[in-house]
Short mmCIF file of C-alpha atoms in Angstrom, two decimals:
data_model
loop_
_atom_site.label_atom_id
_atom_site.label_comp_id
_atom_site.label_asym_id
_atom_site.label_seq_id
_atom_site.Cartn_x
_atom_site.Cartn_y
_atom_site.Cartn_z
CA MET D 21 -2.79 15.49 19.76
CA LYS D 22 -5.85 14.67 20.50
CA LYS D 23 -5.35 12.27 21.00
CA SER D 24 -2.52 12.25 23.30
CA LEU D 25 -2.41 8.87 25.16
CA MET D 26 -1.64 8.43 28.85
CA ALA D 27 -0.95 5.15 30.60
CA LEU D 28 -3.57 4.50 33.23
CA SER D 29 -2.71 2.88 36.53
CA SER D 30 -4.69 -0.13 37.70
CA VAL D 31 -6.25 1.79 40.56
CA LEU D 32 -7.64 4.33 38.13
CA MET D 33 -9.25 1.58 36.14
CA LEU D 34 -11.38 0.87 39.19
CA GLY D 35 -13.10 4.13 38.36
CA SER D 36 -13.92 3.08 34.80
CA THR D 37 -17.41 3.42 33.46
CA VAL D 38 -18.97 0.85 31.18
CA SER D 39 -21.23 3.17 29.21
CA ALA D 40 -21.19 6.71 27.98
CA GLN D 41 -22.43 8.93 30.76
CA LYS D 42 -22.58 12.67 31.00
CA VAL D 43 -19.54 14.09 32.74
CA GLU D 44 -20.73 16.37 35.51
CA PHE D 45 -18.53 19.32 36.40
CA GLU D 46 -18.60 22.83 37.78
CA HIS D 47 -16.22 25.58 36.82
CA TYR D 48 -15.44 29.12 37.80
CA THR D 49 -12.65 31.70 37.59
CA LEU D 50 -10.63 33.09 40.48
CA ASN D 51 -10.06 36.83 40.75
CA ASN D 52 -6.51 36.37 39.45
CA GLY D 53 -7.78 34.80 36.23
CA MET D 54 -7.09 31.13 36.99
CA HIS D 55 -9.89 28.92 35.68
CA VAL D 56 -10.97 26.09 37.98
CA ILE D 57 -12.87 22.94 36.96
CA LEU D 58 -14.16 20.42 39.51
CA HIS D 59 -15.35 16.90 38.64
CA GLN D 60 -16.49 14.69 41.49
CA ASP D 61 -16.28 10.91 41.00
CA ASN D 62 -16.63 8.72 44.08
CA SER D 63 -16.20 5.40 42.27
CA ALA D 64 -12.54 5.07 43.30
CA PRO D 65 -10.57 6.55 46.25
CA VAL D 66 -8.26 8.66 44.08
CA VAL D 67 -8.03 12.34 43.27
CA ILE D 68 -6.18 14.15 40.51
CA THR D 69 -4.87 17.68 40.67
CA SER D 70 -3.75 19.00 37.31
CA VAL D 71 -2.78 22.34 35.87
CA MET D 72 -2.64 23.11 32.17
CA TYR D 73 -0.75 26.21 31.06
CA HIS D 74 -1.49 27.83 27.74
CA VAL D 75 2.12 27.77 26.64
CA GLY D 76 3.73 25.47 24.13
CA ALA D 77 6.44 25.43 21.52
CA LYS D 78 4.56 27.94 19.36
CA ASP D 79 5.02 30.59 22.07
CA GLU D 80 8.81 30.52 21.87
CA ASN D 81 11.32 32.93 20.41
CA PRO D 82 12.51 31.40 17.09
CA GLU D 83 16.06 31.79 18.44
CA ARG D 84 15.20 30.05 21.71
CA THR D 85 13.18 27.01 20.71
CA GLY D 86 12.62 24.24 23.23
CA PHE D 87 11.76 26.48 26.19
CA ALA D 88 8.23 25.13 26.77
CA HIS D 89 9.39 21.54 26.82
CA PHE D 90 12.38 22.52 28.92
CA PHE D 91 10.02 23.98 31.54
CA GLU D 92 8.13 20.70 31.64
CA HIS D 93 11.32 19.37 33.26
CA LEU D 94 12.58 22.48 35.00
CA LEU D 95 9.51 23.03 37.15
CA PHE D 96 10.08 19.74 38.94
CA GLU D 97 13.43 21.01 40.21
CA GLY D 98 12.05 22.46 43.41
CA THR D 99 10.40 25.49 44.98
CA LYS D 100 10.90 27.84 47.89
CA ASN D 101 9.30 25.25 50.19
CA ILE D 102 10.17 22.01 48.35
CA GLU D 103 13.87 21.23 48.41
CA ARG D 104 15.62 20.41 45.18
CA GLY D 105 15.19 16.71 44.42
CA GLU D 106 12.33 16.29 46.89
CA TRP D 107 9.33 16.68 44.56
CA PHE D 108 9.11 13.06 43.46
CA LYS D 109 9.94 11.79 46.94
CA ILE D 110 6.99 13.70 48.38
CA VAL D 111 4.64 12.36 45.73
CA THR D 112 5.69 8.71 45.96
CA GLY D 113 5.98 8.90 49.75
CA ASN D 114 2.31 9.81 49.88
CA GLY D 115 1.17 7.02 47.57
CA GLY D 116 0.99 9.14 44.45
CA THR D 117 2.30 9.41 40.93
CA ASN D 118 2.84 12.43 38.73
CA ASN D 119 3.93 13.46 35.28
CA ALA D 120 3.86 16.26 32.71
CA ASN D 121 3.79 16.64 28.95
CA THR D 122 4.20 19.41 26.40
CA SER D 123 2.77 20.08 22.96
CA ASP D 124 3.06 22.97 20.53
CA ASP D 125 0.02 24.53 22.22
CA ARG D 126 0.11 23.79 25.98
CA THR D 127 1.96 22.26 28.92
CA TYR D 128 0.21 19.92 31.36
CA TYR D 129 1.21 18.82 34.88
CA TYR D 130 -0.71 16.40 37.08
CA GLU D 131 -0.56 14.41 40.31
CA ILE D 132 -2.62 11.34 41.21
CA PHE D 133 -3.02 10.76 44.94
CA PRO D 134 -5.16 8.70 47.29
CA SER D 135 -8.21 10.87 47.88
CA ASN D 136 -7.09 11.93 51.37
CA ASN D 137 -4.16 13.85 49.83
CA LEU D 138 -6.05 16.46 47.82
CA GLU D 139 -4.66 19.31 49.90
CA LEU D 140 -1.12 18.10 49.30
CA GLY D 141 -1.66 18.04 45.53
CA LEU D 142 -3.11 21.55 45.53
CA TRP D 143 -0.29 22.89 47.69
CA MET D 144 2.36 21.37 45.41
CA GLU D 145 0.83 22.84 42.25
CA SER D 146 0.50 26.23 43.94
CA GLU D 147 4.17 26.00 44.92
CA ARG D 148 5.11 25.27 41.31
CA LEU D 149 3.21 28.36 40.24
CA LEU D 150 4.09 30.78 43.05
CA HIS D 151 7.55 29.78 44.30
CA PRO D 152 9.56 27.96 41.61
CA VAL D 153 13.31 28.05 42.10
CA ILE D 154 14.87 28.75 38.73
CA ASN D 155 18.61 28.85 39.19
CA GLN D 156 21.68 27.90 37.22
CA ILE D 157 22.15 24.49 38.81
CA GLY D 158 18.58 23.51 37.87
CA VAL D 159 18.98 24.81 34.32
CA ASP D 160 22.28 22.98 33.85
CA THR D 161 20.87 19.74 35.26
CA GLN D 162 17.76 19.74 33.10
CA ASN D 163 19.75 20.78 30.05
CA GLU D 164 21.54 17.44 30.25
CA VAL D 165 18.26 15.60 30.87
CA VAL D 166 16.66 17.15 27.78
CA LYS D 167 19.72 16.40 25.64
CA GLU D 168 19.57 12.76 26.68
CA GLU D 169 15.84 12.64 25.92
CA LYS D 170 16.48 14.07 22.45
CA ARG D 171 19.23 11.53 21.80
CA LEU D 172 16.98 8.68 22.95
CA ARG D 173 13.67 9.68 21.38
CA VAL D 174 14.75 11.61 18.31
CA ASP D 175 18.37 11.44 17.19
CA ASN D 176 18.90 7.71 17.75
CA GLN D 177 15.31 6.58 17.21
CA PRO D 178 14.47 5.04 13.81
CA TYR D 179 12.17 7.46 11.98
CA GLY D 180 12.48 9.78 14.99
CA ASN D 181 12.65 12.98 12.93
CA ILE D 182 9.58 12.42 10.78
CA LEU D 183 7.22 14.92 12.37
CA ALA D 184 9.92 17.55 12.83
CA GLU D 185 10.87 17.34 9.15
CA VAL D 186 7.27 17.47 7.96
CA LYS D 187 6.57 20.53 10.10
CA ARG D 188 9.77 22.24 8.97
CA ASN D 189 8.73 21.85 5.34
CA MET D 190 5.04 22.70 5.68
CA PHE D 191 5.05 25.77 7.89
CA PHE D 192 6.87 28.91 6.77
CA LYS D 193 5.44 31.63 9.02
CA HIS D 194 3.82 29.83 11.93
CA PRO D 195 5.91 28.64 14.92
CA TYR D 196 4.65 25.11 14.30
CA ARG D 197 7.61 24.96 11.92
CA TRP D 198 10.02 23.85 14.65
CA ALA D 199 10.08 20.69 16.76
CA THR D 200 8.50 20.74 20.21
CA ILE D 201 11.72 19.49 21.80
CA GLY D 202 13.50 22.45 20.23
CA SER D 203 17.14 23.14 19.52
CA MET D 204 19.86 22.10 21.93
CA GLU D 205 22.00 24.93 20.61
CA HIS D 206 19.29 27.41 21.56
CA LEU D 207 19.03 25.97 25.07
CA ASP D 208 22.82 26.07 25.47
CA ALA D 209 22.90 29.72 24.41
CA ALA D 210 20.06 30.83 26.69
CA THR D 211 20.82 32.80 29.82
CA LEU D 212 19.33 32.21 33.25
CA GLU D 213 17.53 35.54 32.93
CA GLU D 214 15.82 34.34 29.73
CA PHE D 215 14.46 31.27 31.52
CA GLN D 216 13.25 33.39 34.40
CA ALA D 217 11.55 35.81 32.00
CA PHE D 218 9.78 32.95 30.22
CA ASN D 219 8.47 31.68 33.55
CA LYS D 220 7.28 35.14 34.59
CA LYS D 221 5.44 35.64 31.33
CA PHE D 222 3.64 32.33 30.88
CA TYR D 223 3.44 30.57 34.25
CA VAL D 224 0.82 32.88 35.71
CA PRO D 225 -2.68 32.08 37.02
CA ASN D 226 -4.45 33.92 34.20
CA ASN D 227 -2.74 31.56 31.74
CA ALA D 228 -3.69 28.39 33.61
CA THR D 229 -6.55 25.96 34.11
CA LEU D 230 -6.72 23.94 37.33
CA VAL D 231 -8.69 20.69 37.37
CA VAL D 232 -9.58 18.61 40.41
CA ALA D 233 -11.15 15.26 39.55
CA GLY D 234 -11.99 12.21 41.62
CA GLN D 235 -13.18 11.57 45.13
CA PHE D 236 -13.29 14.79 47.16
CA ASP D 237 -15.60 17.15 49.03
CA PRO D 238 -16.33 20.05 46.63
CA ALA D 239 -16.85 22.62 49.40
CA GLN D 240 -13.55 21.73 51.02
CA ALA D 241 -11.81 21.71 47.64
CA ARG D 242 -13.02 25.23 46.89
CA LYS D 243 -11.72 26.45 50.25
CA TRP D 244 -8.28 24.93 49.66
CA ILE D 245 -8.15 26.23 46.09
CA ASP D 246 -8.86 29.74 47.33
CA GLN D 247 -6.33 29.31 50.13
CA TYR D 248 -3.48 28.13 47.93
CA PHE D 249 -4.19 29.84 44.60
CA GLY D 250 -6.45 32.81 45.31
CA SER D 251 -3.70 35.14 46.54
CA ILE D 252 -1.26 34.44 43.68
CA PRO D 253 -0.87 37.69 41.74
CA LYS D 254 -2.31 37.92 38.28
CA GLY D 255 0.28 38.07 35.53
CA ALA D 256 0.54 40.62 32.75
CA PRO D 257 -1.91 39.97 29.89
CA ILE D 258 -0.44 37.68 27.25
CA THR D 259 -0.80 38.84 23.67
CA ARG D 260 -0.16 36.32 20.92
CA GLU D 261 0.67 37.18 17.35
CA LYS D 262 -1.55 35.51 14.78
CA PHE D 263 0.40 33.69 12.07
CA VAL D 264 -1.44 32.97 8.83
CA GLU D 265 0.13 30.61 6.32
CA ASP D 266 -0.32 31.09 2.60
CA PRO D 267 -2.30 28.25 1.00
CA ILE D 268 -0.26 25.47 -0.56
CA THR D 269 -1.18 25.47 -4.26
CA GLN D 270 1.78 23.60 -5.75
CA PRO D 271 3.26 20.26 -4.63
CA LEU D 272 6.18 20.52 -2.21
CA ARG D 273 9.11 18.07 -2.15
CA ALA D 274 11.66 17.52 0.58
CA ARG D 275 14.25 14.90 1.46
CA TYR D 276 15.64 13.75 4.77
CA GLU D 277 18.26 11.03 5.28
CA ASP D 278 17.95 9.12 8.54
CA PRO D 279 21.09 7.22 9.65
CA ASN D 280 18.98 4.97 11.89
CA ILE D 281 16.86 3.29 9.20
CA GLN D 282 17.29 0.76 6.39
CA ILE D 283 13.85 0.98 4.78
CA PRO D 284 12.68 4.26 3.22
CA MET D 285 9.31 5.58 4.28
CA ALA D 286 6.54 6.74 1.97
CA MET D 287 5.08 9.94 3.32
CA VAL D 288 2.70 12.64 2.15
CA SER D 289 1.30 15.46 4.25
CA TYR D 290 -1.44 18.04 3.78
CA ARG D 291 -1.95 21.21 5.83
CA THR D 292 -5.38 21.22 7.48
CA PRO D 293 -7.48 23.59 9.64
CA SER D 294 -7.61 24.06 13.41
CA MET D 295 -8.79 21.18 15.56
CA LYS D 296 -11.66 23.43 16.65
CA THR D 297 -13.30 23.21 13.22
CA ARG D 298 -15.90 20.73 12.06
CA ASP D 299 -13.68 19.85 9.09
CA ALA D 300 -10.96 18.66 11.48
CA ARG D 301 -13.39 16.14 12.94
CA VAL D 302 -14.31 14.96 9.45
CA LEU D 303 -10.62 14.43 8.73
CA ASP D 304 -10.40 12.35 11.91
CA MET D 305 -13.08 10.11 10.43
CA ILE D 306 -11.26 9.90 7.10
CA SER D 307 -8.18 8.67 8.97
CA THR D 308 -10.29 5.98 10.60
CA ILE D 309 -11.68 4.86 7.25
CA LEU D 310 -8.23 4.62 5.72
CA SER D 311 -6.10 3.03 8.41
CA ASP D 312 -7.84 2.26 11.72
CA GLY D 313 -7.55 -1.50 12.18
CA LYS D 314 -7.00 -4.46 9.92
CA SER D 315 -10.33 -3.98 8.13
CA SER D 316 -9.49 -0.39 7.14
CA ARG D 317 -9.09 0.41 3.46
CA LEU D 318 -5.35 0.97 3.26
CA TYR D 319 -4.42 -1.90 5.58
CA LYS D 320 -6.69 -4.40 3.89
CA LYS D 321 -5.52 -3.43 0.41
CA MET D 322 -1.81 -2.69 0.81
CA VAL D 323 -0.84 -5.01 3.66
CA ASP D 324 -3.23 -7.97 3.31
CA GLU D 325 -4.07 -8.14 -0.38
CA MET D 326 -1.20 -6.55 -2.31
CA LYS D 327 1.53 -7.47 0.21
CA MET D 328 3.30 -4.22 -0.64
CA ALA D 329 3.56 -2.66 2.81
CA LEU D 330 5.07 -3.67 6.12
CA GLN D 331 3.23 -0.88 7.86
CA ILE D 332 0.66 1.71 6.88
CA GLY D 333 -1.02 4.66 8.54
CA ALA D 334 -3.07 7.81 8.10
CA PHE D 335 -3.70 10.31 10.87
CA ASN D 336 -4.99 13.81 11.40
CA PHE D 337 -2.49 15.64 13.62
CA SER D 338 -4.81 18.35 14.92
CA GLN D 339 -3.59 21.41 16.78
CA GLU D 340 -4.98 24.71 17.99
CA ASP D 341 -4.13 26.79 14.93
CA TYR D 342 -3.47 24.32 12.10
CA GLY D 343 -3.25 20.61 11.59
CA LEU D 344 -1.40 18.15 9.40
CA TYR D 345 -2.96 15.21 7.63
CA ILE D 346 -0.26 12.59 7.16
CA LEU D 347 -0.20 9.30 5.28
CA TYR D 348 2.83 7.05 5.63
CA GLY D 349 4.01 3.51 5.02
CA LEU D 350 7.00 1.19 4.86
CA PRO D 351 7.30 -0.59 1.50
CA MET D 352 7.92 -4.32 1.29
CA GLY D 353 9.95 -6.24 -1.27
CA SER D 354 10.57 -4.44 -4.54
CA ASN D 355 7.90 -1.82 -3.92
CA THR D 356 9.02 1.79 -3.60
CA PRO D 357 7.65 4.76 -1.68
CA ASN D 358 6.32 6.14 -4.97
CA ASP D 359 4.40 2.90 -5.57
CA MET D 360 2.79 3.29 -2.17
CA ILE D 361 1.94 6.95 -2.72
CA ALA D 362 0.19 5.97 -5.95
CA GLU D 363 -2.02 3.59 -3.96
CA PHE D 364 -2.66 6.26 -1.33
CA ASP D 365 -3.89 8.53 -4.12
CA LYS D 366 -6.25 5.90 -5.52
CA GLU D 367 -7.93 5.49 -2.16
CA ILE D 368 -8.21 9.24 -1.63
CA VAL D 369 -9.79 9.66 -5.08
CA LYS D 370 -12.36 7.02 -4.12
CA LEU D 371 -13.23 9.03 -1.02
CA GLN D 372 -13.49 12.19 -3.13
CA THR D 373 -15.77 10.67 -5.75
CA GLU D 374 -17.78 7.94 -4.04
CA LEU D 375 -19.84 7.96 -0.86
CA ILE D 376 -18.75 5.41 1.71
CA SER D 377 -21.28 2.61 2.13
CA GLU D 378 -23.97 2.71 4.80
CA LYS D 379 -22.32 -0.32 6.41
CA GLU D 380 -18.93 1.44 6.56
CA TYR D 381 -20.63 4.58 7.88
CA GLN D 382 -22.27 2.64 10.69
CA LYS D 383 -18.96 1.00 11.55
CA LEU D 384 -17.41 4.49 11.71
CA GLN D 385 -20.11 5.69 14.10
CA ASN D 386 -19.57 2.65 16.31
CA ILE D 387 -15.83 3.33 16.48
CA TYR D 388 -16.37 6.94 17.58
CA GLU D 389 -18.95 5.95 20.16
CA SER D 390 -16.40 3.51 21.59
CA GLN D 391 -13.62 6.11 21.54
CA TYR D 392 -15.87 8.57 23.36
CA VAL D 393 -16.56 6.07 26.12
CA ASP D 394 -12.88 5.14 26.38
CA SER D 395 -11.71 8.76 26.55
CA ASN D 396 -13.90 9.38 29.60
CA SER D 397 -13.46 5.98 31.25
CA SER D 398 -11.10 7.14 33.99
CA VAL D 399 -10.76 10.21 36.16
CA GLU D 400 -7.32 10.79 34.68
CA GLY D 401 -8.72 10.90 31.16
CA ILE D 402 -11.59 13.13 32.23
CA ALA D 403 -9.23 15.59 33.96
CA GLY D 404 -7.12 15.97 30.83
CA ASN D 405 -10.17 16.33 28.60
CA LEU D 406 -11.76 18.98 30.81
CA ALA D 407 -8.59 21.09 30.77
CA THR D 408 -8.09 20.65 27.02
CA PHE D 409 -11.64 21.47 26.01
CA HIS D 410 -11.62 24.61 28.14
CA MET D 411 -8.18 25.90 27.19
CA LEU D 412 -7.78 24.93 23.53
CA TYR D 413 -11.38 24.70 22.33
CA GLY D 414 -12.97 27.36 24.54
CA ASP D 415 -15.89 25.11 25.53
CA VAL D 416 -15.45 22.78 28.49
CA ASN D 417 -18.81 21.11 27.84
CA LEU D 418 -17.44 19.63 24.62
CA ILE D 419 -16.46 16.75 26.89
CA ASN D 420 -20.15 15.84 26.64
CA THR D 421 -21.18 17.27 23.27
CA GLU D 422 -18.27 16.63 20.90
CA ILE D 423 -19.62 13.14 20.22
CA GLU D 424 -22.75 14.81 18.81
CA ILE D 425 -20.57 16.55 16.21
CA TYR D 426 -19.13 13.22 15.10
CA ARG D 427 -22.60 11.64 15.06
CA SER D 428 -23.89 14.43 12.80
CA ILE D 429 -21.12 14.15 10.18
CA THR D 430 -22.60 12.80 6.95
CA ARG D 431 -21.22 10.61 4.19
CA GLU D 432 -21.46 13.60 1.88
CA GLU D 433 -19.29 15.68 4.23
CA ILE D 434 -16.64 12.97 4.24
CA ARG D 435 -16.53 13.09 0.45
CA ASP D 436 -16.51 16.90 0.32
CA VAL D 437 -13.80 17.38 2.97
CA ALA D 438 -11.57 14.85 1.19
CA LYS D 439 -12.06 16.92 -1.97
CA LYS D 440 -11.30 20.15 -0.14
CA TYR D 441 -8.03 19.26 1.57
CA LEU D 442 -6.48 16.08 0.16
CA ASN D 443 -5.36 17.10 -3.32
CA PRO D 444 -1.96 16.53 -4.98
CA ASN D 445 -1.30 20.26 -5.41
CA GLN D 446 -1.83 20.90 -1.68
CA ARG D 447 0.71 18.53 -0.22
CA LEU D 448 4.27 17.74 0.70
CA ILE D 449 5.91 14.56 -0.53
CA MET D 450 8.72 13.69 1.86
CA ASP D 451 11.56 11.43 0.71
CA TYR D 452 12.43 9.95 4.08
CA ALA D 453 15.36 7.72 3.23
CA PRO D 454 18.26 5.81 4.77
CA LYS D 455 21.49 7.75 4.87
CA SER D 456 23.30 7.20 1.58
CA ASP D 457 26.89 5.96 1.33
CA LYS D 458 27.75 9.17 -0.44
CA ALA D 459 26.36 11.23 2.45
CA GLN D 460 28.31 9.17 4.97
CA ASN D 461 31.67 9.73 3.28
#
């Protein structure tokens, strides 16, 4: 989400900035449709090569969910010129690190190298794109890796199915209705040819954005980019079906029993607009007002003063097509999830009927100024932001101008957006409970 967080290595922190500065970049498109963004930063001797593909869980066949995340793993298996099992050895042997992550909307791969290894990073990403080896041994190996990840992060993790259950009960037409990690049964049933077809369709230059960020010579970088990526054939145009959900006009209820928990969770969720909209940014601010830090409204009231919650939170889970606005909490003592939801509602009504104070508004602006600086404080963060703003928002310069949108949001807009989206008839109430004795028998 936007707000996806990446751990930053100590060497990258050497390239941190201490104040908000304009991020300089140049960008262009190769003849095969691959978009290229270059950001030069000589403050630290590191360089990042990253490629974001416009393919996520929402692009999957409903009977073959989990493919996008599966490819996050599968495309480290090896290529025509990189032996199976050698990818990570090459990276670490040259002083680098790498990783990848998947969302419902995109898949992102990156390498961080000492700056003298830019060519190596570009070659490796071109190999992943042009010469991946997708065979049965790789599929079988990564199938077991993904199953173990699901067991660790979802099935055996307390509250690990929250987001999946909320999505399943709030989306009825859109592919956001299934979990990003997908179904293990679907992956087991898939044929090698289906994996190869998925790769051929989505892992093509015209569905990708390449970012080079850090210390490098731009002229040399452009030559290497053309050398390694320019001759890769353009893929067939990708057409995406548009899924439009009917508005939620009556309250929804759902129940999920989690065998890994002992305390039920209070949870309500509202469907919200695309992260590209102004309203989505206003909802970000509403989340900050309600639960960002110990001085936030919900934390101060329900944790500090009323002592009714062990934990509390509100967040705007923004995505390319729709978002979810979720409030949650763990009740303490004799309090119930319904008691907590009643307090959630009181605070939302206040936002809908009263303007936040000028003092609270200034605090909000200060928080977003700080977040803006932090998000662009390393070359790793900048690389990810450049790719995201180009691919998912359609405006790479939002890396510099999005803060102006937040600065321009008024107290009246905060009130009006709360009125527009956060109403009892527009939401899901999720009974997220411990597994009952009856269910266990």
